[in-house]
Amino acid sequence: MDKKAILEFIKPSLYRYFFNEAVPNLHVPLKELGLSDTDINFLKTVHFLLSPEVENLVNELPKLVRNLSHSTQKEVIECRGVVRGRIDWNLTLKERYSQGFNDPSLFICQPATKMYDLPENQLLKFILWKIRSLTENIELSIPDEIIEQEEWRRWVDIIASRYYKVKNISRHIYFQQISLPRIIKPRTLQKAYRHRNQSYDQAADCYELYEKLFITNDQEVLHELIESQIFEPLNNDKLFEIYVLIKILNLLEKISGELEIGLLRPGTNYTARYTSNDLEICIFYQKMPPRFIGCSKNKEIFEYYDPNVSLRRPDILLKFKKEDKTFYRIIEVKRTNERGYIVDSVYKVLGYLNDFEKCLKPTSNPQGVLVIWDGANIKDMNNALKQPVLILQDKNMEKGLLNILETDDTYSTILESVENLLKNVELEYNISPEEVLTLFSRNFMATIKEVKIFMGLISDLTPEDIFITINWIKYPDRSRRFVSQINEVTIRDKDGNVISEPKDWIKFGEKWYDKRELLKN
């Protein structure tokens, strides 16, 4: 698997990714977010809690609490036996005289009391309270033992560690004397910045970011913050799953209709929803519709045993509603090119089909799809689609997915992909789309429209392949005519019947393709 290429492909969509096994260490420029208000608020909250401003404040808290700002106020108190602070002898003698000089243990004292309810401390308490409440609102459900760790990799662990540090500091007795303001005034912020204890700068910086995100709703600040800490999945298997999911979403986005995509995170109903005329597709990633839980055979088996085995679920599940019919397709993703593992994975998909047989009865073949990286070339797509399990690899993934998505706009999607390919050829090799199509049309006995279709039917076609073929056309090898090349001979069977001739073939890169086979697939 080419991890770098996959990461580059999915980067523009990773700002939506909020599953636990990820770390915020990518920088990716963003365009429009295209999210609901609820998702935007979740996005703000998570990225605020992961921000350098919150990190700096949390790291500075122990030092800040040791040197908490205070003012000194003297009060007059009556003490008996124990002296607190400086003795005011004048008031002491007067008080003793008024009581008959019978109590030599009586003293009037003026102890100095530290007052912590100051504007800069109110600011600190306010922002610490916001960090705690925002963390609790997103319901991360993290165990307490996370506090004992010294290093955190997952984004949820980073937020949890900061939350527990803030929570423990907030229990300090000093904070009980500090009032919690309803709003922070500009004068309070100025006092924090001007304070001789520079640790208060961290609290002020943190509040300013909070204000821009949640009060003034500064979209530019939000974009810059998100761009600087995009989540990267921690393992390659998860990376490939996201890659396949985004391939599906990108295909649906190209097809006429409406695609609604939210954040990729646990707890949501579905990951995305596509609607067009009488077709609706709901895409579930790492979750299943409630109906599947009720119709699982395996769940019934484990009910009679001591181990509490959770229900296994496929990586991606598609729910179709078409012409008043509802049916499902299962997609399992495996990052492999090893034959043995591919075979085992097919059996796993078959296991899902058997487990959820009740739910999958209305679904025509293929009911399940196994997506791998490489190692299973399709010889006959038409017959492969008639089997219970369809095996796709990266090279033919888009073409195969188009066949199972039940959309009626496949042709326009193919042509659009060809237009993008030709644009890349022009950018990389300075050859216009018109020149490419004309050369191919003349040399391979096909109309320009047919050439486009053939290009679109080859899923792994690259600009380099087009460039190689153009050079092959423009600068032919003189010795080529004396070698049995596919496009220059008529192929006959043993009885002399013509089974293939030059018009049946087209060349891309170093490989020849039978036009009839392409159209059949």
Short mmCIF file of N, CA, C and O in Angstrom, two decimals, residues 6 9-11 13-14 17-19 233 235-249 264 285-286 316 333:
data_model
loop_
_atom_site.label_atom_id
_atom_site.label_comp_id
_atom_site.label_asym_id
_atom_site.label_seq_id
_atom_site.Cartn_x
_atom_site.Cartn_y
_atom_site.Cartn_z
N ILE A 6 -2.13 7.55 -0.45
CA ILE A 6 -3.46 7.44 0.17
C ILE A 6 -3.71 8.61 1.11
O ILE A 6 -4.79 9.21 1.13
N PHE A 9 -4.55 11.66 -0.77
CA PHE A 9 -5.89 11.59 -1.34
C PHE A 9 -6.96 11.94 -0.30
O PHE A 9 -7.93 12.64 -0.60
N ILE A 10 -6.79 11.43 0.92
CA ILE A 10 -7.85 11.61 1.93
C ILE A 10 -7.68 12.88 2.77
O ILE A 10 -8.60 13.26 3.49
N LYS A 11 -6.53 13.53 2.67
CA LYS A 11 -6.26 14.71 3.51
C LYS A 11 -7.38 15.76 3.47
O LYS A 11 -7.79 16.27 4.52
N SER A 13 -10.41 15.53 3.29
CA SER A 13 -11.63 15.10 4.00
C SER A 13 -11.37 14.74 5.46
O SER A 13 -12.33 14.47 6.21
N LEU A 14 -10.11 14.74 5.89
CA LEU A 14 -9.79 14.26 7.24
C LEU A 14 -10.26 15.21 8.35
O LEU A 14 -10.30 14.81 9.50
N TYR A 17 -12.88 13.65 10.40
CA TYR A 17 -12.58 12.38 11.06
C TYR A 17 -12.37 12.55 12.56
O TYR A 17 -11.45 13.25 12.99
N PHE A 18 -13.21 11.87 13.39
CA PHE A 18 -13.12 12.02 14.84
C PHE A 18 -13.24 10.68 15.57
O PHE A 18 -13.74 10.63 16.69
N PHE A 19 -12.76 9.60 14.94
CA PHE A 19 -12.70 8.35 15.68
C PHE A 19 -11.49 8.37 16.61
O PHE A 19 -10.53 9.12 16.39
N PRO A 233 -5.25 9.06 11.10
CA PRO A 233 -5.45 7.73 11.71
C PRO A 233 -4.12 7.11 12.12
O PRO A 233 -3.12 7.23 11.41
N ASN A 235 -3.20 3.89 12.52
CA ASN A 235 -2.69 2.67 11.88
C ASN A 235 -3.10 2.62 10.42
O ASN A 235 -4.08 3.24 10.00
N ASN A 236 -2.35 1.85 9.64
CA ASN A 236 -2.55 1.80 8.19
C ASN A 236 -3.86 1.13 7.80
O ASN A 236 -4.45 1.46 6.77
N ASP A 237 -4.33 0.18 8.60
CA ASP A 237 -5.62 -0.46 8.31
C ASP A 237 -6.75 0.56 8.36
O ASP A 237 -7.62 0.59 7.49
N LYS A 238 -6.72 1.39 9.39
CA LYS A 238 -7.74 2.43 9.53
C LYS A 238 -7.63 3.45 8.39
O LYS A 238 -8.64 3.93 7.86
N LEU A 239 -6.40 3.74 8.00
CA LEU A 239 -6.16 4.68 6.90
C LEU A 239 -6.80 4.17 5.62
O LEU A 239 -7.45 4.93 4.88
N PHE A 240 -6.65 2.88 5.34
CA PHE A 240 -7.21 2.30 4.12
C PHE A 240 -8.74 2.26 4.17
O PHE A 240 -9.41 2.46 3.15
N GLU A 241 -9.30 2.03 5.36
CA GLU A 241 -10.75 2.07 5.51
C GLU A 241 -11.30 3.45 5.15
O GLU A 241 -12.30 3.57 4.43
N ILE A 242 -10.65 4.48 5.67
CA ILE A 242 -11.08 5.85 5.39
C ILE A 242 -10.94 6.15 3.90
O ILE A 242 -11.78 6.82 3.29
N TYR A 243 -9.87 5.64 3.30
CA TYR A 243 -9.62 5.82 1.87
C TYR A 243 -10.78 5.25 1.05
O TYR A 243 -11.31 5.91 0.14
N VAL A 244 -11.22 4.03 1.38
CA VAL A 244 -12.33 3.40 0.66
C VAL A 244 -13.62 4.18 0.90
O VAL A 244 -14.40 4.41 -0.04
N LEU A 245 -13.87 4.59 2.14
CA LEU A 245 -15.07 5.36 2.46
C LEU A 245 -15.13 6.65 1.65
O LEU A 245 -16.16 7.00 1.06
N ILE A 246 -14.01 7.36 1.58
CA ILE A 246 -13.99 8.63 0.85
C ILE A 246 -14.11 8.40 -0.65
O ILE A 246 -14.71 9.22 -1.37
N LYS A 247 -13.60 7.27 -1.15
CA LYS A 247 -13.81 6.92 -2.56
C LYS A 247 -15.30 6.81 -2.86
O LYS A 247 -15.78 7.31 -3.88
N ILE A 248 -16.03 6.14 -1.96
CA ILE A 248 -17.48 5.99 -2.14
C ILE A 248 -18.17 7.36 -2.12
O ILE A 248 -19.00 7.67 -2.99
N LEU A 249 -17.80 8.18 -1.14
CA LEU A 249 -18.42 9.51 -1.01
C LEU A 249 -18.10 10.39 -2.21
O LEU A 249 -18.96 11.13 -2.71
N LEU A 264 -17.27 12.25 10.83
CA LEU A 264 -17.05 10.80 10.99
C LEU A 264 -16.68 10.54 12.43
O LEU A 264 -15.53 10.66 12.83
N TYR A 285 -20.47 3.91 8.58
CA TYR A 285 -19.08 3.53 8.78
C TYR A 285 -18.86 3.19 10.25
O TYR A 285 -19.13 4.01 11.13
N GLN A 286 -18.38 1.97 10.51
CA GLN A 286 -18.15 1.47 11.87
C GLN A 286 -19.42 1.55 12.73
O GLN A 286 -19.36 1.79 13.93
N ILE A 316 -18.04 -1.04 6.45
CA ILE A 316 -18.96 -0.09 5.82
C ILE A 316 -20.24 -0.84 5.46
O ILE A 316 -20.19 -1.99 5.00
N VAL A 333 -13.21 -4.07 4.38
CA VAL A 333 -11.97 -3.50 3.83
C VAL A 333 -10.77 -4.20 4.47
O VAL A 333 -10.67 -4.26 5.70
#
